[in-house]
Short mmCIF file of C-alpha atoms and ligand atoms in Angstrom, two decimals:
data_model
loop_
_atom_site.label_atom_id
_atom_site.label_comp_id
_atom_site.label_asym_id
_atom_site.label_seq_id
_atom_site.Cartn_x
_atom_site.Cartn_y
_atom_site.Cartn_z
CA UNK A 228 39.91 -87.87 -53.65
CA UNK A 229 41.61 -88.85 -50.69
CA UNK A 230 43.49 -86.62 -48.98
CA UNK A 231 47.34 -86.20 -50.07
CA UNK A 232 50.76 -85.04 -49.16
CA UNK A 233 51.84 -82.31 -49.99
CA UNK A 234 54.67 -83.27 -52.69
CA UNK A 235 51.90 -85.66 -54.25
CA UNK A 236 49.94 -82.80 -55.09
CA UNK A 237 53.17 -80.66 -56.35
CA UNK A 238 53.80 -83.28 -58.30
CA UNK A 239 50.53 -84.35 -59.24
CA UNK A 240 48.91 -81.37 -61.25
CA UNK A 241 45.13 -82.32 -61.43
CA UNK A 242 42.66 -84.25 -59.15
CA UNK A 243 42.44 -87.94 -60.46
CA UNK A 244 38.69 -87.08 -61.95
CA UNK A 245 39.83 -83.43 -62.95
CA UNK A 246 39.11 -81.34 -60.70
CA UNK A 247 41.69 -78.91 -58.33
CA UNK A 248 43.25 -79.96 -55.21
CA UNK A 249 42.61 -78.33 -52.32
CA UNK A 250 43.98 -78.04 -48.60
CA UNK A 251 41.63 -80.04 -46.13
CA UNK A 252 41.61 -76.89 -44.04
CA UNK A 253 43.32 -73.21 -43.78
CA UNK A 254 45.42 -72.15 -41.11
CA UNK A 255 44.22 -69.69 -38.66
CA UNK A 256 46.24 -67.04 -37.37
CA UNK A 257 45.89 -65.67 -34.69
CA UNK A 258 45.91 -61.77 -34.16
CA UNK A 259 48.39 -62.32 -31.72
CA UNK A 260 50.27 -64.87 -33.95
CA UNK A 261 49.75 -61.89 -37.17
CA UNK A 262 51.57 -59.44 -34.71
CA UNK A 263 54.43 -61.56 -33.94
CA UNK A 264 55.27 -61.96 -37.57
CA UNK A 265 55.38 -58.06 -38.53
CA UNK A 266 58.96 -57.32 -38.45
CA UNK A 267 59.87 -60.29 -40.42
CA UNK A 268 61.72 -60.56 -43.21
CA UNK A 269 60.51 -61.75 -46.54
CA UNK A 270 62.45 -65.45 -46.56
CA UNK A 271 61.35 -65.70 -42.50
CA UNK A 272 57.45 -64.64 -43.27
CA UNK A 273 57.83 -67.21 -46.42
CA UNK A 274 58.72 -69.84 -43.74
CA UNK A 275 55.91 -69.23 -41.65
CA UNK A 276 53.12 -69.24 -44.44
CA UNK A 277 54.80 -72.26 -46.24
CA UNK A 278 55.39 -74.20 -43.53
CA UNK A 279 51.52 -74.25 -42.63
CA UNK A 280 50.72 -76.18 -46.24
CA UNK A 281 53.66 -78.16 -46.76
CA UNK A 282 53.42 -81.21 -44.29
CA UNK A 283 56.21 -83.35 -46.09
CA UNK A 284 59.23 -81.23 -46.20
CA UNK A 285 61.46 -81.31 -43.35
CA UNK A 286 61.91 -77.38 -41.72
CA UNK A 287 65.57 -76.62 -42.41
CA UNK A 288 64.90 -77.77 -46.17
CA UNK A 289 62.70 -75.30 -46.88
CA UNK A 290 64.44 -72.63 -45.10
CA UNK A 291 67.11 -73.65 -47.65
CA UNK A 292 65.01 -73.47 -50.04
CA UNK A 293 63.32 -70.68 -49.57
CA UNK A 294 66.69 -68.55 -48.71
CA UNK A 295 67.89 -69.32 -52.41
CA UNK A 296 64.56 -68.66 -53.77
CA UNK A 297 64.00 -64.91 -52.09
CA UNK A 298 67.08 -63.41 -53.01
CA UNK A 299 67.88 -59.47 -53.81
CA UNK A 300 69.58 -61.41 -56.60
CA UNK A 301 66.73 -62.94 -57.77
CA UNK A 302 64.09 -60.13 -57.14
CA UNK A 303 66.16 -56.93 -57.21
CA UNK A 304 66.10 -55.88 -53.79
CA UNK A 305 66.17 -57.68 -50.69
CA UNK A 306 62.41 -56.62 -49.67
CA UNK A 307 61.09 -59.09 -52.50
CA UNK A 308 57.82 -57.08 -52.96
CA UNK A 309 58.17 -53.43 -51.89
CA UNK A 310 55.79 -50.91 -51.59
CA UNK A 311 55.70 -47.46 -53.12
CA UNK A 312 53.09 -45.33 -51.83
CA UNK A 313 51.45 -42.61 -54.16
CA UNK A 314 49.56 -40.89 -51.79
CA UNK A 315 48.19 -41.20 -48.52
CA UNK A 316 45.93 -44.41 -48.66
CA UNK A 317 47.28 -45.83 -52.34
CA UNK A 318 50.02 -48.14 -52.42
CA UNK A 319 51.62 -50.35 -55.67
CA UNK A 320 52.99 -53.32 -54.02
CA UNK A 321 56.00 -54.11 -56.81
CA UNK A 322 55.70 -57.53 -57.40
CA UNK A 323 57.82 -57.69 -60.71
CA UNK A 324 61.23 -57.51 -60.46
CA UNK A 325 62.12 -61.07 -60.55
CA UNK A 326 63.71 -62.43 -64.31
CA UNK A 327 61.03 -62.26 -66.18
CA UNK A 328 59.54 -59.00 -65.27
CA UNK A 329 56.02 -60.54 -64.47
CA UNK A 330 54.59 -61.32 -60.91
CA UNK A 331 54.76 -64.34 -61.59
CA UNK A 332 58.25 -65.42 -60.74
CA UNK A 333 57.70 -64.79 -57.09
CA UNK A 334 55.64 -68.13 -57.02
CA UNK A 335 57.17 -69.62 -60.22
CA UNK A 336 61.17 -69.20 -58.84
CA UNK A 337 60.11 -71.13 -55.38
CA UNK A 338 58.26 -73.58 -57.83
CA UNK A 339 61.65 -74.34 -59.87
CA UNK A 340 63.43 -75.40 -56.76
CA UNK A 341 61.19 -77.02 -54.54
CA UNK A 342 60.42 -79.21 -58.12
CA UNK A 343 64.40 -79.97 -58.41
CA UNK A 344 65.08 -80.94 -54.81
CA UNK A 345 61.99 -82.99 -54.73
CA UNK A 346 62.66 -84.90 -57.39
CA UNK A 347 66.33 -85.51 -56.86
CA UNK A 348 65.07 -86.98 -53.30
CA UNK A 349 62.71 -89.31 -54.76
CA UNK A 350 65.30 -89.69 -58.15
CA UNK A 351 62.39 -89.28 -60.31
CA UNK A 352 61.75 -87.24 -63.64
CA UNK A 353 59.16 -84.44 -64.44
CA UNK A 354 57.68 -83.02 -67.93
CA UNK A 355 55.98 -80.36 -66.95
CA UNK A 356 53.12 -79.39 -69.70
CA UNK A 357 51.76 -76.25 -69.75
CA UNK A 358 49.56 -73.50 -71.12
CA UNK A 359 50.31 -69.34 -70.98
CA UNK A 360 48.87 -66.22 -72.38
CA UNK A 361 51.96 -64.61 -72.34
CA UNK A 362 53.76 -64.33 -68.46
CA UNK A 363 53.62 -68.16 -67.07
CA UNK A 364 55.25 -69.72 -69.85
CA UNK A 365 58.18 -67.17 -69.74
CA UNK A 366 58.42 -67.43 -66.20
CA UNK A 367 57.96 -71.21 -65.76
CA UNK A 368 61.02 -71.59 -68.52
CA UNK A 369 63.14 -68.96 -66.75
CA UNK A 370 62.51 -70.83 -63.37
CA UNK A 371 63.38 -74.29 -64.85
CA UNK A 372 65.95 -73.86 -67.37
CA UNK A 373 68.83 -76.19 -66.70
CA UNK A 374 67.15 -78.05 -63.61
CA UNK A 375 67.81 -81.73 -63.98
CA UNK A 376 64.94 -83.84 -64.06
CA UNK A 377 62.83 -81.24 -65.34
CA UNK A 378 61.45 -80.66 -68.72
CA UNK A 379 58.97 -77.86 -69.71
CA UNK A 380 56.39 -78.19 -72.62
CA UNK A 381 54.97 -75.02 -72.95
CA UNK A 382 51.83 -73.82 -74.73
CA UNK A 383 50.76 -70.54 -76.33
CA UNK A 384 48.62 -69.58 -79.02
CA UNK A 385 50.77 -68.76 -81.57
CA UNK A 386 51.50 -64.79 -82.82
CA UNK A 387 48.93 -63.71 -79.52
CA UNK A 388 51.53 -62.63 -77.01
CA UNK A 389 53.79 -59.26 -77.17
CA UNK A 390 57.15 -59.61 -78.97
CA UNK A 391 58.62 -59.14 -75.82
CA UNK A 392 56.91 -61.95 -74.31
CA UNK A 393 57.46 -64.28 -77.37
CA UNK A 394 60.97 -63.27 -77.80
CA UNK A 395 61.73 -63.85 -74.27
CA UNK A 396 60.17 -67.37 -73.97
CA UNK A 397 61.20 -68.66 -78.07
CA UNK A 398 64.65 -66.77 -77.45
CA UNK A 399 65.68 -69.61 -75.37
CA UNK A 400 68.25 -72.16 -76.25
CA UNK A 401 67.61 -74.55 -73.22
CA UNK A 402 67.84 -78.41 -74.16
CA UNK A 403 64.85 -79.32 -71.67
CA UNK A 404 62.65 -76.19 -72.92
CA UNK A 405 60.07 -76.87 -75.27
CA UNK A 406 57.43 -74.34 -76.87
CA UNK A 407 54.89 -75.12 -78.79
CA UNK A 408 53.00 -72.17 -80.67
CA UNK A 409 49.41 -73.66 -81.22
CA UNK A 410 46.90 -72.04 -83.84
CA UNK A 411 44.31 -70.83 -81.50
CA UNK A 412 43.74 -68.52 -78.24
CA UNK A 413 45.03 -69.44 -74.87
CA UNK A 414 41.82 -71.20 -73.75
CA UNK A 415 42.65 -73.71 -76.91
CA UNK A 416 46.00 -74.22 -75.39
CA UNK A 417 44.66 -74.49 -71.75
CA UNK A 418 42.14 -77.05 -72.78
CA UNK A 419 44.78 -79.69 -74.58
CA UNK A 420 46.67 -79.27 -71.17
CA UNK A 421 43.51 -80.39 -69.85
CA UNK A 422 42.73 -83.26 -71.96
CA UNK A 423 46.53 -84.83 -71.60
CA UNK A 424 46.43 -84.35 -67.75
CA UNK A 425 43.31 -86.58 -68.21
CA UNK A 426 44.46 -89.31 -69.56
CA UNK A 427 45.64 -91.08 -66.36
CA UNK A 428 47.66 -93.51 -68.90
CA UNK A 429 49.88 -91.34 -70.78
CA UNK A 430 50.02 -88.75 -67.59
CA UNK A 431 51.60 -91.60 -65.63
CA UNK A 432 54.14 -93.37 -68.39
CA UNK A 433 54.99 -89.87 -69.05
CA UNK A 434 55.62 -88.37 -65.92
CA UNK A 435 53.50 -85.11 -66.69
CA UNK A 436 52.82 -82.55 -64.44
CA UNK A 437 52.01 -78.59 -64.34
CA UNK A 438 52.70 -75.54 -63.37
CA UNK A 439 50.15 -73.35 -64.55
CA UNK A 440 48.58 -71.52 -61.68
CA UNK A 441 46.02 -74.08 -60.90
CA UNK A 442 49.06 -75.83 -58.99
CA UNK A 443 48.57 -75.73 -55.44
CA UNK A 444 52.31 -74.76 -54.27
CA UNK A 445 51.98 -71.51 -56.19
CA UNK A 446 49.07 -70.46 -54.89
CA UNK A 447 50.83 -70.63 -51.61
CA UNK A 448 53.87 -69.18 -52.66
CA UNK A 449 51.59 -66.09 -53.34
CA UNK A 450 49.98 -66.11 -50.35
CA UNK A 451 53.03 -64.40 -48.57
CA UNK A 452 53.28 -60.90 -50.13
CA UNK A 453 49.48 -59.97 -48.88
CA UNK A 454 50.72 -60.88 -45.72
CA UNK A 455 54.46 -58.76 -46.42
CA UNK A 456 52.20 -55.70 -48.12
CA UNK A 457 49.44 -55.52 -45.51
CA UNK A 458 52.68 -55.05 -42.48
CA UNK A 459 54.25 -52.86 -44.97
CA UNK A 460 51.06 -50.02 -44.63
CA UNK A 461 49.33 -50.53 -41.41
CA UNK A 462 50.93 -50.18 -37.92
CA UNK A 463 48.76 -52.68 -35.54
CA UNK A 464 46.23 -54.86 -35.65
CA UNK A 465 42.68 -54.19 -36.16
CA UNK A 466 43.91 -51.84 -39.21
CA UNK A 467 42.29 -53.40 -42.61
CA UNK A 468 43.70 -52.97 -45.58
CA UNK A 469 41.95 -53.79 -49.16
CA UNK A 470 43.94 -54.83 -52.42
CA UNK A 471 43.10 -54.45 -56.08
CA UNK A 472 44.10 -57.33 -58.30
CA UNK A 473 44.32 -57.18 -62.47
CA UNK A 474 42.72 -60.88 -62.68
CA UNK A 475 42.33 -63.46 -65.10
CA UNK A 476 42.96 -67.05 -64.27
CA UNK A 477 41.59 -66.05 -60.58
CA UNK A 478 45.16 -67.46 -58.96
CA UNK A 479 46.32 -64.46 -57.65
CA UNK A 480 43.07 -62.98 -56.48
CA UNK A 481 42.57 -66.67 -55.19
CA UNK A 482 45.98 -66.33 -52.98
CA UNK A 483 44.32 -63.17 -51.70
CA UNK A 484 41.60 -64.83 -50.61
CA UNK A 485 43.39 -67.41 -48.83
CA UNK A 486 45.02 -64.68 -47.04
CA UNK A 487 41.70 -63.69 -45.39
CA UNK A 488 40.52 -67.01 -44.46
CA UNK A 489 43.80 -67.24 -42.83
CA UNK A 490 42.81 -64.07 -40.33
CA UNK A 491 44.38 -61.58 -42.73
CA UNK A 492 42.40 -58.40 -41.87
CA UNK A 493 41.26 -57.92 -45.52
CA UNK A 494 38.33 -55.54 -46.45
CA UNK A 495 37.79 -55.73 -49.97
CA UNK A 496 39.38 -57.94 -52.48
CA UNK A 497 38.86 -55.78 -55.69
CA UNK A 498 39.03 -57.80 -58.67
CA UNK A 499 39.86 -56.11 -62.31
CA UNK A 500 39.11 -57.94 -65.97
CA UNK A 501 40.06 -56.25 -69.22
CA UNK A 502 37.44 -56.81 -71.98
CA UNK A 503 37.36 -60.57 -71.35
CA UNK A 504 34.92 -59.77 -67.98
CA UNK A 505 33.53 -63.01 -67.72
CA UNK A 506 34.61 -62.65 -63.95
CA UNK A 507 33.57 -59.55 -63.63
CA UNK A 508 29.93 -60.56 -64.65
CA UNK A 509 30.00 -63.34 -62.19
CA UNK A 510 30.46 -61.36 -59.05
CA UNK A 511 28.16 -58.50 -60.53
CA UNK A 512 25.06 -60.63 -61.65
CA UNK A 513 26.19 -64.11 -60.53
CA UNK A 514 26.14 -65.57 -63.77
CA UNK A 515 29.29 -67.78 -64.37
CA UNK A 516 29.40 -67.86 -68.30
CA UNK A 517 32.59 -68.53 -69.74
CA UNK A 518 33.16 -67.95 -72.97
CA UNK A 519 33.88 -69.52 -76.41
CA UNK A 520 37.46 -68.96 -77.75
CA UNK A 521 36.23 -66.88 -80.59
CA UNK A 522 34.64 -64.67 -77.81
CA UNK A 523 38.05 -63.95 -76.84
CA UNK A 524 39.21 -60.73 -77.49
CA UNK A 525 43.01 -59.89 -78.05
CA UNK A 526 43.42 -56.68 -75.43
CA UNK A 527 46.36 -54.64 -74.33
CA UNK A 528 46.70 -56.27 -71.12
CA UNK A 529 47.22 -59.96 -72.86
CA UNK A 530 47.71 -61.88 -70.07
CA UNK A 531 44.12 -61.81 -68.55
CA UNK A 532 42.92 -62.63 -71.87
CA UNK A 533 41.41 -65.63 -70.22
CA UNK A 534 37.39 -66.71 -70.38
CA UNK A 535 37.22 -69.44 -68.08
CA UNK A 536 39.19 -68.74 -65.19
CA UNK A 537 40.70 -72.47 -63.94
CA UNK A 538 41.34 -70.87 -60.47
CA UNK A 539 37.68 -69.69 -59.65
CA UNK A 540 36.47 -73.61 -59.13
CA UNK A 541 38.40 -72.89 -55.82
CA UNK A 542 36.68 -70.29 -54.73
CA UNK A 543 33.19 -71.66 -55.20
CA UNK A 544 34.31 -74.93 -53.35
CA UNK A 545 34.75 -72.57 -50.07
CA UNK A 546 31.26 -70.47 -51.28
CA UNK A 547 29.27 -73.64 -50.87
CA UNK A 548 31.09 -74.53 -47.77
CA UNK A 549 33.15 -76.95 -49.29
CA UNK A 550 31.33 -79.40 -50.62
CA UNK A 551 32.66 -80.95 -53.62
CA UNK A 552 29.31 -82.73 -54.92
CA UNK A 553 27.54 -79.37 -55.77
CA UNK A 554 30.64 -77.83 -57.16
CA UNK A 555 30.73 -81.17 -59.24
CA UNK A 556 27.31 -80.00 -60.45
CA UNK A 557 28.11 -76.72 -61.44
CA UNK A 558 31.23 -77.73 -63.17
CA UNK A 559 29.21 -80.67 -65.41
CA UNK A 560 27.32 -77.97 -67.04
CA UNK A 561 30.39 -75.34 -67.46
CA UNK A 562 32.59 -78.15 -68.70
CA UNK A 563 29.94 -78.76 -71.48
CA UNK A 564 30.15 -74.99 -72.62
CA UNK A 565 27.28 -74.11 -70.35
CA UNK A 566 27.25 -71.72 -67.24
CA UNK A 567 25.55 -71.38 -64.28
CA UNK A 568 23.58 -68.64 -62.35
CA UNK A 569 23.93 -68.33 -58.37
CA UNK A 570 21.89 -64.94 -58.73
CA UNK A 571 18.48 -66.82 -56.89
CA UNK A 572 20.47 -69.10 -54.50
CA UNK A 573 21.79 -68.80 -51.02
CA UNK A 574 25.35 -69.05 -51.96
CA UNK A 575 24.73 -65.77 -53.80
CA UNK A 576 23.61 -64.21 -50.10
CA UNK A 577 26.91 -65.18 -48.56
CA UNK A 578 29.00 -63.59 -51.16
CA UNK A 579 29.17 -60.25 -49.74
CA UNK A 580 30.72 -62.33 -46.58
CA UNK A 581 34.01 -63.21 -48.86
CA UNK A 582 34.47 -59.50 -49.72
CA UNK A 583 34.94 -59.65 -53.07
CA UNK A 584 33.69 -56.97 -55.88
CA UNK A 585 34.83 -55.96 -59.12
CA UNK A 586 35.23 -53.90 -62.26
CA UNK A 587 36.30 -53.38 -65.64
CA UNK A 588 38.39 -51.94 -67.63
CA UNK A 589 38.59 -51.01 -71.85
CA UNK A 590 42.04 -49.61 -73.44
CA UNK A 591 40.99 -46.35 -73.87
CA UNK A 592 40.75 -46.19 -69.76
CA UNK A 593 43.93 -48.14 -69.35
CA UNK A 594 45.95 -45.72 -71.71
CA UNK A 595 44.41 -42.77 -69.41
CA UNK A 596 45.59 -44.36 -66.21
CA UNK A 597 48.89 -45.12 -66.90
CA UNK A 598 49.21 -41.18 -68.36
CA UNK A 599 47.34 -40.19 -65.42
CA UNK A 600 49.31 -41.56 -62.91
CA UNK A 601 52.72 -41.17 -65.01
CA UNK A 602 51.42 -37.04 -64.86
CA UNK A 603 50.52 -36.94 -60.89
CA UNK A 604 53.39 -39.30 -59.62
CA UNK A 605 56.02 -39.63 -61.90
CA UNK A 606 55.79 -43.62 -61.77
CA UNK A 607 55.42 -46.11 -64.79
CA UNK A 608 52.95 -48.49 -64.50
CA UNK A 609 52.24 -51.34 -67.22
CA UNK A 610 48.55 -52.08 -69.11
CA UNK A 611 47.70 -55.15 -66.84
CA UNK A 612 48.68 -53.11 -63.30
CA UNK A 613 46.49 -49.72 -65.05
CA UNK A 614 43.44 -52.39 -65.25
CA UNK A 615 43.98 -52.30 -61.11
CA UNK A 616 44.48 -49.06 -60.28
CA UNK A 617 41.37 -47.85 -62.52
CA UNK A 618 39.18 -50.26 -61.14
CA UNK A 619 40.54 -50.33 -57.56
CA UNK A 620 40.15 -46.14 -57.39
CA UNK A 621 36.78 -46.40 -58.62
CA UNK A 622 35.47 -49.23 -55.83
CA UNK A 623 37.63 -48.71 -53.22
CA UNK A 624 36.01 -46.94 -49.58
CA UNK A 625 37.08 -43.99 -48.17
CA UNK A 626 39.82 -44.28 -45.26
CA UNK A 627 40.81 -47.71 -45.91
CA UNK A 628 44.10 -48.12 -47.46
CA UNK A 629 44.39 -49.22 -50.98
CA UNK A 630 47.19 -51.79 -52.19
CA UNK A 631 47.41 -52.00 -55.76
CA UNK A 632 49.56 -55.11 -56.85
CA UNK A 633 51.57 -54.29 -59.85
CA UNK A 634 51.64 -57.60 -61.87
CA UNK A 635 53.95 -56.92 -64.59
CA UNK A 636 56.34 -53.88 -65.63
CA UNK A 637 55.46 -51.25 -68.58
CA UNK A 638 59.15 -52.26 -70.61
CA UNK A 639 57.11 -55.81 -71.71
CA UNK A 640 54.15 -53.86 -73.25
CA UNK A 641 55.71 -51.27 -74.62
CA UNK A 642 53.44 -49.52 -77.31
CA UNK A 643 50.69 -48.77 -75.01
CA UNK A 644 53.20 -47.39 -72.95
CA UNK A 645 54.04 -45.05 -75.78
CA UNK A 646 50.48 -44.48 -76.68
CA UNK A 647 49.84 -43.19 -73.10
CA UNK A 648 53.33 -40.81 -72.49
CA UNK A 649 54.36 -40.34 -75.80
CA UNK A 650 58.00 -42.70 -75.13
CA UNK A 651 59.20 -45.95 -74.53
CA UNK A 652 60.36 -47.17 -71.39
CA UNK A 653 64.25 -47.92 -70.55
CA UNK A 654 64.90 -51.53 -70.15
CA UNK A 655 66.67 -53.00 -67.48
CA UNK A 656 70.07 -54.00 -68.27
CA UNK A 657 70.48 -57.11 -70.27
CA UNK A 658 67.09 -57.11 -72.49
CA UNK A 659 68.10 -54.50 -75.19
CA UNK A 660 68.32 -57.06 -78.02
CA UNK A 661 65.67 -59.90 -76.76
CA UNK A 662 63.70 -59.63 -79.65
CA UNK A 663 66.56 -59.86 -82.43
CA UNK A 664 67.71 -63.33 -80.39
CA UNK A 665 66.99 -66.29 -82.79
CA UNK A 666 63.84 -67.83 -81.67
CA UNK A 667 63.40 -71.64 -81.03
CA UNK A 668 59.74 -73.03 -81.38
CA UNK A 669 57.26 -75.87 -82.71
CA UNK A 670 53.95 -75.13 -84.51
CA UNK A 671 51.24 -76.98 -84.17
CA UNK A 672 47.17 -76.97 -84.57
CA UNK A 673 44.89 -77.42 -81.81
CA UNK A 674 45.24 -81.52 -81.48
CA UNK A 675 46.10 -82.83 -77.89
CA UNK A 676 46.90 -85.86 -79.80
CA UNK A 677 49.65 -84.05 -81.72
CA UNK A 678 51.04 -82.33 -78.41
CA UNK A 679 51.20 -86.42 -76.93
CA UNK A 680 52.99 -86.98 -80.20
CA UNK A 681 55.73 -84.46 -79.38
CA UNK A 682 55.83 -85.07 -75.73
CA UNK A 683 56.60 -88.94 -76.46
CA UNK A 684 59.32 -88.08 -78.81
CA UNK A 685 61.16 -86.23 -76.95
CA UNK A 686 61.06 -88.18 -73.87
CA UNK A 687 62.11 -91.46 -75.20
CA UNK A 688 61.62 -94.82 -74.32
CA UNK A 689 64.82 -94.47 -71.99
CA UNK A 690 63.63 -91.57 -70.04
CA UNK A 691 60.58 -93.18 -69.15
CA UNK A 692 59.91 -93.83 -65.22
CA UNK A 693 61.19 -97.34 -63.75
CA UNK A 694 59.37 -99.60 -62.11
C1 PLP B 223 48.97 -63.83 -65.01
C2 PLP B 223 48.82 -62.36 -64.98
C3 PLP B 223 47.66 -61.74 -64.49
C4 PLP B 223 46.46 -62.54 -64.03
O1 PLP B 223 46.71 -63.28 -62.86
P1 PLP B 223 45.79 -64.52 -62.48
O2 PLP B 223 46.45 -65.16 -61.33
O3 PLP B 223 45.74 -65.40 -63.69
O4 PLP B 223 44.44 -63.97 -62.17
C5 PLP B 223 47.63 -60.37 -64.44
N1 PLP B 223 48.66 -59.62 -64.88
C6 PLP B 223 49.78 -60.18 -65.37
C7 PLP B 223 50.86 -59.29 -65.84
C8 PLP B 223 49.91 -61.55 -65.42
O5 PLP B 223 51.03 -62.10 -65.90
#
């Protein structure tokens, strides 16, 4: 498509013929440039990152923005994303202490603000649709709850998620929040997302747009705390640093990735699937086969219960060199249910160049991690951050410094927790009764045509765009 600002493509969601948006190039920093930005804070290092993608949005606006956005309100402390270091050479980079207790909010809180003052600027109106498997929806309602212009039409397959997860998403009483519990898995829920941002008709009377992590301004938003993490453990440059990531839609591994092309001195990129390895296989055997939904298996880290991973499209535009036709190609059979094989083609020959490898995890080894490391350092970590750490110990090289990114915390997932230490972890303040709140959602099957239904509804002949 040709090229676009970037508020069009905040705004915008999906490519015109369905594919993802992407920047036209990365910015390169320099070492020199990398060095310069090690003492800085987490808002100032936000505005340095940001700043390189966002080519519409005038510098002391998103300072503003971004200084509301990173606050020790907001995320607990005023370091953001801090690092705890087990032992010498293993680090969990905390990425979960914003509202929702899911990494998620770091990207998803910048997301809710940016979307307001944007849209009060151009006095427009936004219905965001979108689909989760448990942490976006929560976090995308928590980050646009009472924003004017904003509605939020959230998918999930119904009675998949924790109780803490549904209760914290149905539990709220928000006149622009909508969920919408759909009989199916999260692919099911993912795909109607994909079939209403399609139709370029109803998209447009409708003012729909997304924030599931296929939107480009989270992405960046999460490109900041590799940057923050890898200052945090090293002391100069030339020191790398590798990071494990508990992956399913492939946006936060993608962020990391970004990092690196960026000049971010990143050995390994060490991506971790629960039972659903479809990415896993890929960058094993180079076989991209997503799965069917009734492949799907319902794990114990639910929210990389995720077969086809929206993000990874990304990566394999920048493993071809960026050219869109052959990732067309590849996609034509994929979007049929198909998959392809890179295995016996040059692209598979530069992979080793983008540094990433991977692993797998069951239950059984996430229940021993989290005991294991609950025995040797006295630290809590949840089902989707034990995924990491198991596959991250078992990949990583000797002498280079291991960051494990913590994506969620053990009080949302709590009967594995008790399965592994024998008790239940102490909530933070203000989430003792979630699940006894009365809970407010819609059920529906899996019909896009139903979810337009709703949408329209609700929206209104009045609330529809002008002119
Ligand atoms: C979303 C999520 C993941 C997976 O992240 P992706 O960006 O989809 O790869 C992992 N862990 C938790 C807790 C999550 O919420």
């Amino acid at each position: 498509m040709p090229p676009k600002t970037f508020t069009e493509i905040l705004l915008g969601g999906l490519a015109p013929d369905g594919g993802l948006a992407m920047p036209e190039s990365y910015p390169e920093i320099s070492p020199a440039e990398l060095e310069s930005w090690r003492s800085l804070d987490y808002p100032s290092l936000a505005f340095e990152i940001l700043s390189r993608f966002m080519d519409d949005i005038p510098a002391d606006d998103l300072r503003t923005l971004i200084a509301r956005t990173y606050t020790a309100e907001v995320f607990g402390s005023k370091e953001v994303t801090p690092i705890q270091t087990l032992e010498p050479d293993l680090h969990l980079l905390h990425l979960s202490n914003g509202p929702t207790l899911a990494f998620k909010d770091i990207a998803m809180q910048f997301l809710g603000n940016l979307f307001e003052y944007v849209l009060a600027k151009n006095n427009d109106e936004l219905n965001i649709l979108g689909a989760t498997s448990g942490d976006t929806g929560s976090s995308a309602e928590y980050a646009m709850r009472g924003k004017r212009g904003i509605r939020v039409f959230m998918l999930s397959p119904y009675g998949k998620m924790s109780a803490f997860q549904t209760a914290q998403m149905f539990s709220l009483q928000d006149e622009n929040i909508f969920n919408i519990a759909i009989k199916g898995v999260f692919d099911d829920c993912q795909d109607i997302v994909k079939t209403v941002s399609n139709d370029q008709a109803f998209k447009q009377k409708y003012r729909i747009g997304a924030v599931n992590s296929i939107n480009w301004a989270r992405i960046a938003a999460q490109i900041i705390y590799y940057f923050k993490a890898y200052f945090a453990v090293t002391s100069s440059y030339g020191e790398a640093v590798s990071f494990s990531i508990p992956s399913g839609n492939f946006g936060n591994i993608f962020a990391g990735h970004v990092a690196r092309m960026m000049g971010l001195p990143i050995r390994q990129l060490i991506l971790a699937t629960n039972e659903n390895d479809v990415l896993d296989e890929f960058f094993r055997t180079g076989l991209y086969r997503p799965r069917a939904t009734i492949e799907t298996k319902q794990t114990s880290s639910p929210s990389m219960d995720i077969s086809k991973a929206s993000n990874f499209e990304r990566f394999i535009f920048d493993l071809t060199g960026r050219d869109a036709a052959r990732v067309k190609e590849l996609w034509k059979s994929v979007d049929q249910g198909g998959s392809f094989d890179l295995s016996d083609t040059d692209l598979w020959k530069k992979i080793r160049d983008f540094g990433i490898i991977s692993g797998t995890s069951n239950h059984a080894e996430r229940i021993t991690t989290i005991r294991e490391i609950h025995r040797k350092f006295n630290t809590l970590i949840d089902t989707h951050t034990a995924d990491g750490l198991k596959v991250g110990m078992e990949l990583r090289e000797p002498d280079v410094p291991l960051i494990c990114l913590e994506t969620a915390l053990p009080v949302k997932f709590a009967d594995s927790i008790q399965e592994a230490v024998g008790f239940v972890p102490e909530r933070p303040d203000g989430y003792d009764n979630l699940e006894k709140l009365p809970q407010r959602f819609e059920h529906m099957t899996a019909d896009a045509e139903q979810v337009k239904r709703f949408i329209a509804n609700q929206v209104g002949p009045s609330h529809q765009r002008h002119g």
